[in-house]
Coordinates of N, CA and C and ligand atoms in Angstrom, one line a residue:
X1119 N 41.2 -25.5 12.5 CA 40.1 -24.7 13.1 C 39.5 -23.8 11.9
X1120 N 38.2 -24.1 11.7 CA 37.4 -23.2 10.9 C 37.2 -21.6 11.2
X1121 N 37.3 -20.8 10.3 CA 37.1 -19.1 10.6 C 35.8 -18.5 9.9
X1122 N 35.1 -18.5 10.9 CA 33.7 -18.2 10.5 C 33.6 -16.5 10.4
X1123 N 33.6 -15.9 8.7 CA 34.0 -14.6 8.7 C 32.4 -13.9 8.3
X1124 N 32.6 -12.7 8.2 CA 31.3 -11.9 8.3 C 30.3 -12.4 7.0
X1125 N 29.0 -12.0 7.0 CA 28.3 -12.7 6.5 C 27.2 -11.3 5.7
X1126 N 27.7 -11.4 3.9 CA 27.1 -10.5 3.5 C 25.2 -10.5 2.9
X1127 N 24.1 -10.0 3.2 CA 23.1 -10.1 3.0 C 22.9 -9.2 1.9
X1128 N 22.0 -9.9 1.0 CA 21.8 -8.7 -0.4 C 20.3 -8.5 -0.5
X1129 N 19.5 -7.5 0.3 CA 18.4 -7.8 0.5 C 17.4 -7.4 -0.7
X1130 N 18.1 -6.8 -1.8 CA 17.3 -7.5 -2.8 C 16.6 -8.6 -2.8
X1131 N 17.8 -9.5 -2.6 CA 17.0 -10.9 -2.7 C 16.4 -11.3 -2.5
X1132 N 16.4 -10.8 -0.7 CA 15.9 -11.2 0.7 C 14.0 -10.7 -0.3
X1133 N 13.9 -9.6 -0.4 CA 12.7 -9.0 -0.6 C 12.0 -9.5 -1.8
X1134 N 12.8 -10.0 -3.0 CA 12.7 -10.6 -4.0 C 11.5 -12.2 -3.8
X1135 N 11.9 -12.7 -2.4 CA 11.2 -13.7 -2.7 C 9.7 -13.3 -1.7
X1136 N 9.6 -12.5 -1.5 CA 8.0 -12.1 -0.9 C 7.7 -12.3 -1.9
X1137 N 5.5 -12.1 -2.1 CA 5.2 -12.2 -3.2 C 3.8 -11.2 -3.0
X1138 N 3.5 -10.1 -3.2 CA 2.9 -8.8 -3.7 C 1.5 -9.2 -4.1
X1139 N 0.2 -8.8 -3.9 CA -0.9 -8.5 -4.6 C -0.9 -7.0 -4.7
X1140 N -0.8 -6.2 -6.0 CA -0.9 -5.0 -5.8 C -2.6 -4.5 -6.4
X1141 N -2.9 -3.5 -5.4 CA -4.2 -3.0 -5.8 C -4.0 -2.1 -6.5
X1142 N -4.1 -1.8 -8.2 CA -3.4 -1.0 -8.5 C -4.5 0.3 -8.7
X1143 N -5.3 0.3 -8.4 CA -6.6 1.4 -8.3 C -7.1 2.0 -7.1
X1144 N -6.3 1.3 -6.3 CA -6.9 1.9 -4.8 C -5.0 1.8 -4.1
X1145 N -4.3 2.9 -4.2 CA -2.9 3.0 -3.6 C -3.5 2.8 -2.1
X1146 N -2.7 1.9 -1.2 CA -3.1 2.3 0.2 C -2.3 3.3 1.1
X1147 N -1.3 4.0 0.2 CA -0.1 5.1 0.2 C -0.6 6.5 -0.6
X1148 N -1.2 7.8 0.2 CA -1.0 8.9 -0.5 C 0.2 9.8 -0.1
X1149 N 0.9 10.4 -1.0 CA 1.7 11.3 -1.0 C 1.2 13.1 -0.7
X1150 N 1.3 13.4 -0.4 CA 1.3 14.9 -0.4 C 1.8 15.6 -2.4
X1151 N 0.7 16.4 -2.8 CA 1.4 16.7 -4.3 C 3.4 17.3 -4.4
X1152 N 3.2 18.1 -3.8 CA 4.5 18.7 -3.8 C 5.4 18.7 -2.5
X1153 N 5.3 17.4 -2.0 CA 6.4 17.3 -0.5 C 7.3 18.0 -0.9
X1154 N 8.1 18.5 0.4 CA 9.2 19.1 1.0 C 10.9 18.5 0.0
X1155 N 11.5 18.8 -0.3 CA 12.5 18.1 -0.8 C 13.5 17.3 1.0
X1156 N 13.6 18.4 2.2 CA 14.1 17.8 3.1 C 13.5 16.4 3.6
X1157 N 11.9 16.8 3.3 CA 10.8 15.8 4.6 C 11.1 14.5 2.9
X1158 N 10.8 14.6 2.0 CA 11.1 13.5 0.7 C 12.4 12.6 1.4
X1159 N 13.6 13.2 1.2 CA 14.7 12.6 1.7 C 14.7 12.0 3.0
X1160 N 14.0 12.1 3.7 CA 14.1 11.4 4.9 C 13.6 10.2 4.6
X1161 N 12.1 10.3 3.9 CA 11.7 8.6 3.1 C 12.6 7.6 2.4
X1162 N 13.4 8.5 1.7 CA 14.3 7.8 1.2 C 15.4 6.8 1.9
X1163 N 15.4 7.7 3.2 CA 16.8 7.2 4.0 C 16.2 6.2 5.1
X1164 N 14.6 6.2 5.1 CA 14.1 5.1 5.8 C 13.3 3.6 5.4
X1165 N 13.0 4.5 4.2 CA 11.8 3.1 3.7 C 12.8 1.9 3.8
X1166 N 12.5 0.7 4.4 CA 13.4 -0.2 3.9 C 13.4 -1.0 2.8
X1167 N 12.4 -0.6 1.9 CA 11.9 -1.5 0.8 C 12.8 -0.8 -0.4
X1168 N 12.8 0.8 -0.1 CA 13.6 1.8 -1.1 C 12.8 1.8 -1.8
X1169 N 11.6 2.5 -1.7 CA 10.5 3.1 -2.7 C 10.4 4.1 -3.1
X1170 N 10.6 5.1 -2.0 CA 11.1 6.6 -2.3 C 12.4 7.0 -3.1
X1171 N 12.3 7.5 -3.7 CA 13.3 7.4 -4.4 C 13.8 9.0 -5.0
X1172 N 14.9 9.5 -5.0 CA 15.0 10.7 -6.1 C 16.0 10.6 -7.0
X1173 N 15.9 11.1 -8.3 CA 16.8 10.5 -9.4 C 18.1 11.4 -9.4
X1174 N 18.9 11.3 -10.6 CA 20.3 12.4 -11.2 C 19.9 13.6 -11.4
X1175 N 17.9 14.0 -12.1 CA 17.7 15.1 -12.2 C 17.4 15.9 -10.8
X1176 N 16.8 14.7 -9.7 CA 16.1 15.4 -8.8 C 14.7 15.1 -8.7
X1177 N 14.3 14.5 -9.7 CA 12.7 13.9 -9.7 C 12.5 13.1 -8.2
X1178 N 11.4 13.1 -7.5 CA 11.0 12.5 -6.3 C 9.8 11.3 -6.7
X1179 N 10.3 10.4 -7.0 CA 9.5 9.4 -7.3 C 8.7 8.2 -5.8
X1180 N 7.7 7.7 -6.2 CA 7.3 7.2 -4.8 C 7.0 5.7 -5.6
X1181 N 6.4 4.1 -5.6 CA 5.9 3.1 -5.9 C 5.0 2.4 -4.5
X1182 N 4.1 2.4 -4.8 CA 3.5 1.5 -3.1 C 3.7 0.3 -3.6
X1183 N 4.0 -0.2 -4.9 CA 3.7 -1.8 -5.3 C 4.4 -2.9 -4.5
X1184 N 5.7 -2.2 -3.8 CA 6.8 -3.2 -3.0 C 6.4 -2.9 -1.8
X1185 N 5.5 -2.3 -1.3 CA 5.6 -1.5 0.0 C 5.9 -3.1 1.2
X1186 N 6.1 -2.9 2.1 CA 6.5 -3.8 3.5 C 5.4 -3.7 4.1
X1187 N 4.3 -2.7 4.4 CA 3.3 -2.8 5.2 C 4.2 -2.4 6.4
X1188 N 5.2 -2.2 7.0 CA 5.9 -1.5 8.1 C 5.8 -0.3 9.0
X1189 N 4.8 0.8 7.9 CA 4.9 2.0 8.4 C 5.8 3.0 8.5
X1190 N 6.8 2.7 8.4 CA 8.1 3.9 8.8 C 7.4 5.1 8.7
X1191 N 7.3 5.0 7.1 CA 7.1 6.3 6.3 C 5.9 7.1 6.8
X1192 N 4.7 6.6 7.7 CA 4.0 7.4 8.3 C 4.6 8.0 9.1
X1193 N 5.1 7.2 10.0 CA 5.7 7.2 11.5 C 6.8 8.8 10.9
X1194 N 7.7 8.8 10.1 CA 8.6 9.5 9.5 C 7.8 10.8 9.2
X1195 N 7.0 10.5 8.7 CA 6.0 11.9 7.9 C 4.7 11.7 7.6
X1196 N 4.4 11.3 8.4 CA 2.7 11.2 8.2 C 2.1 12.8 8.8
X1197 N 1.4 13.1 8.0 CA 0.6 14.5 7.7 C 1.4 15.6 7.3
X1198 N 2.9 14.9 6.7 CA 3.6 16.2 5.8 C 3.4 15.6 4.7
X1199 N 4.5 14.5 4.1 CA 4.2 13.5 2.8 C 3.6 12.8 3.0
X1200 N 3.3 12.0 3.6 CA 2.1 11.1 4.0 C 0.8 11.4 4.1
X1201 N 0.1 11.5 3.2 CA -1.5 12.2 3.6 C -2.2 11.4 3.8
X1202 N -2.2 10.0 3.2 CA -3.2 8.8 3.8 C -1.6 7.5 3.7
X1203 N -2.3 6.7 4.8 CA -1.4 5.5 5.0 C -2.7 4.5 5.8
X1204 N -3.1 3.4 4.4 CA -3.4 2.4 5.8 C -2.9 1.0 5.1
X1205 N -3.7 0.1 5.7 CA -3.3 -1.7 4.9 C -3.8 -1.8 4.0
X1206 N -3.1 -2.3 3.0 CA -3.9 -2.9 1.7 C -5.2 -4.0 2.2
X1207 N -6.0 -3.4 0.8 CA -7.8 -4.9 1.6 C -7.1 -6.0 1.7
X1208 N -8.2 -6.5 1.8 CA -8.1 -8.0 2.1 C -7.4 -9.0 1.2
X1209 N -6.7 -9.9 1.3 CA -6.2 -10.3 0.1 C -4.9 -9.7 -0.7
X1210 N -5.3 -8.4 -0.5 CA -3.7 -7.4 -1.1 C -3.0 -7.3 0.0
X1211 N -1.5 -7.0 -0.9 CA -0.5 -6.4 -0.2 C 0.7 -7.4 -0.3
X1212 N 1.4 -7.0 0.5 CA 2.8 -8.4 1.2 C 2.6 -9.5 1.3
X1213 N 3.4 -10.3 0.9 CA 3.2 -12.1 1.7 C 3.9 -12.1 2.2
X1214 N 4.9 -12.5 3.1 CA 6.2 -12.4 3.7 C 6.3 -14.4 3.3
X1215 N 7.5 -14.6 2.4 CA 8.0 -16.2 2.6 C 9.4 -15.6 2.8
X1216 N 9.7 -16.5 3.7 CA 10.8 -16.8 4.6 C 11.5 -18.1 4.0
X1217 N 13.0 -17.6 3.5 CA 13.8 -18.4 2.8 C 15.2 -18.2 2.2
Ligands
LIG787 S1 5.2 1.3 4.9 FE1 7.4 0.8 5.0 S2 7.9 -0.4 3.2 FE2 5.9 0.7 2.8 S3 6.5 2.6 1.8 FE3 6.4 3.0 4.0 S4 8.5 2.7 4.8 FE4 8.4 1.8 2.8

């Protein structure tokens, strides 16, 4: 009898094989200049892409280039850190391949 044991996902990967048009002159993502260090952290602990980011010094870094198109991060903080959130044009953004 075979023992079918837990099954680990490395979603790097998973997210690695999307494939990205980034608009790099028109962010479809604004931040707020100086967010909150608490309302930042919550981005962090939601984006699922891990865009938000803060470093060893404490720097609060953001990237739209991977973004999911998902939303959280409005939904989380839109009109604290989130000052604008919509879809990238036409053509940009996420591809989702499934694989
Ligand atoms: S929309 Fe989703 S994937 Fe994109 S930055 Fe916000 S939480 Fe992250």
């Amino acid at each position: 009898m075979s023992k079918v044991g837990p099954v680990t996902v490395d979603m790097a990967d998973y997210l690695g094989v999307n494939k990205y048009a980034v608009d790099e002159g028109n962010p479809h993502i604004e931040l707020a200049v100086d967010p909150g260090r608490e309302e930042f952290l919550k981005l962090v602990r939601v984006c699922p892409a891990a865009l938000y980011k803060i470093d060893a010094a404490g720097n609060q870094t953001f990237d739209f280039a991977g973004c999911l198109e998902c939303g959280t991060c409005r939904i989380a903080a839109g009109g604290t850190v989130v000052i604008e959130w919509h879809f990238p044009g036409p053509t940009m953004g996420v591809q989702y391949r499934y694989g």
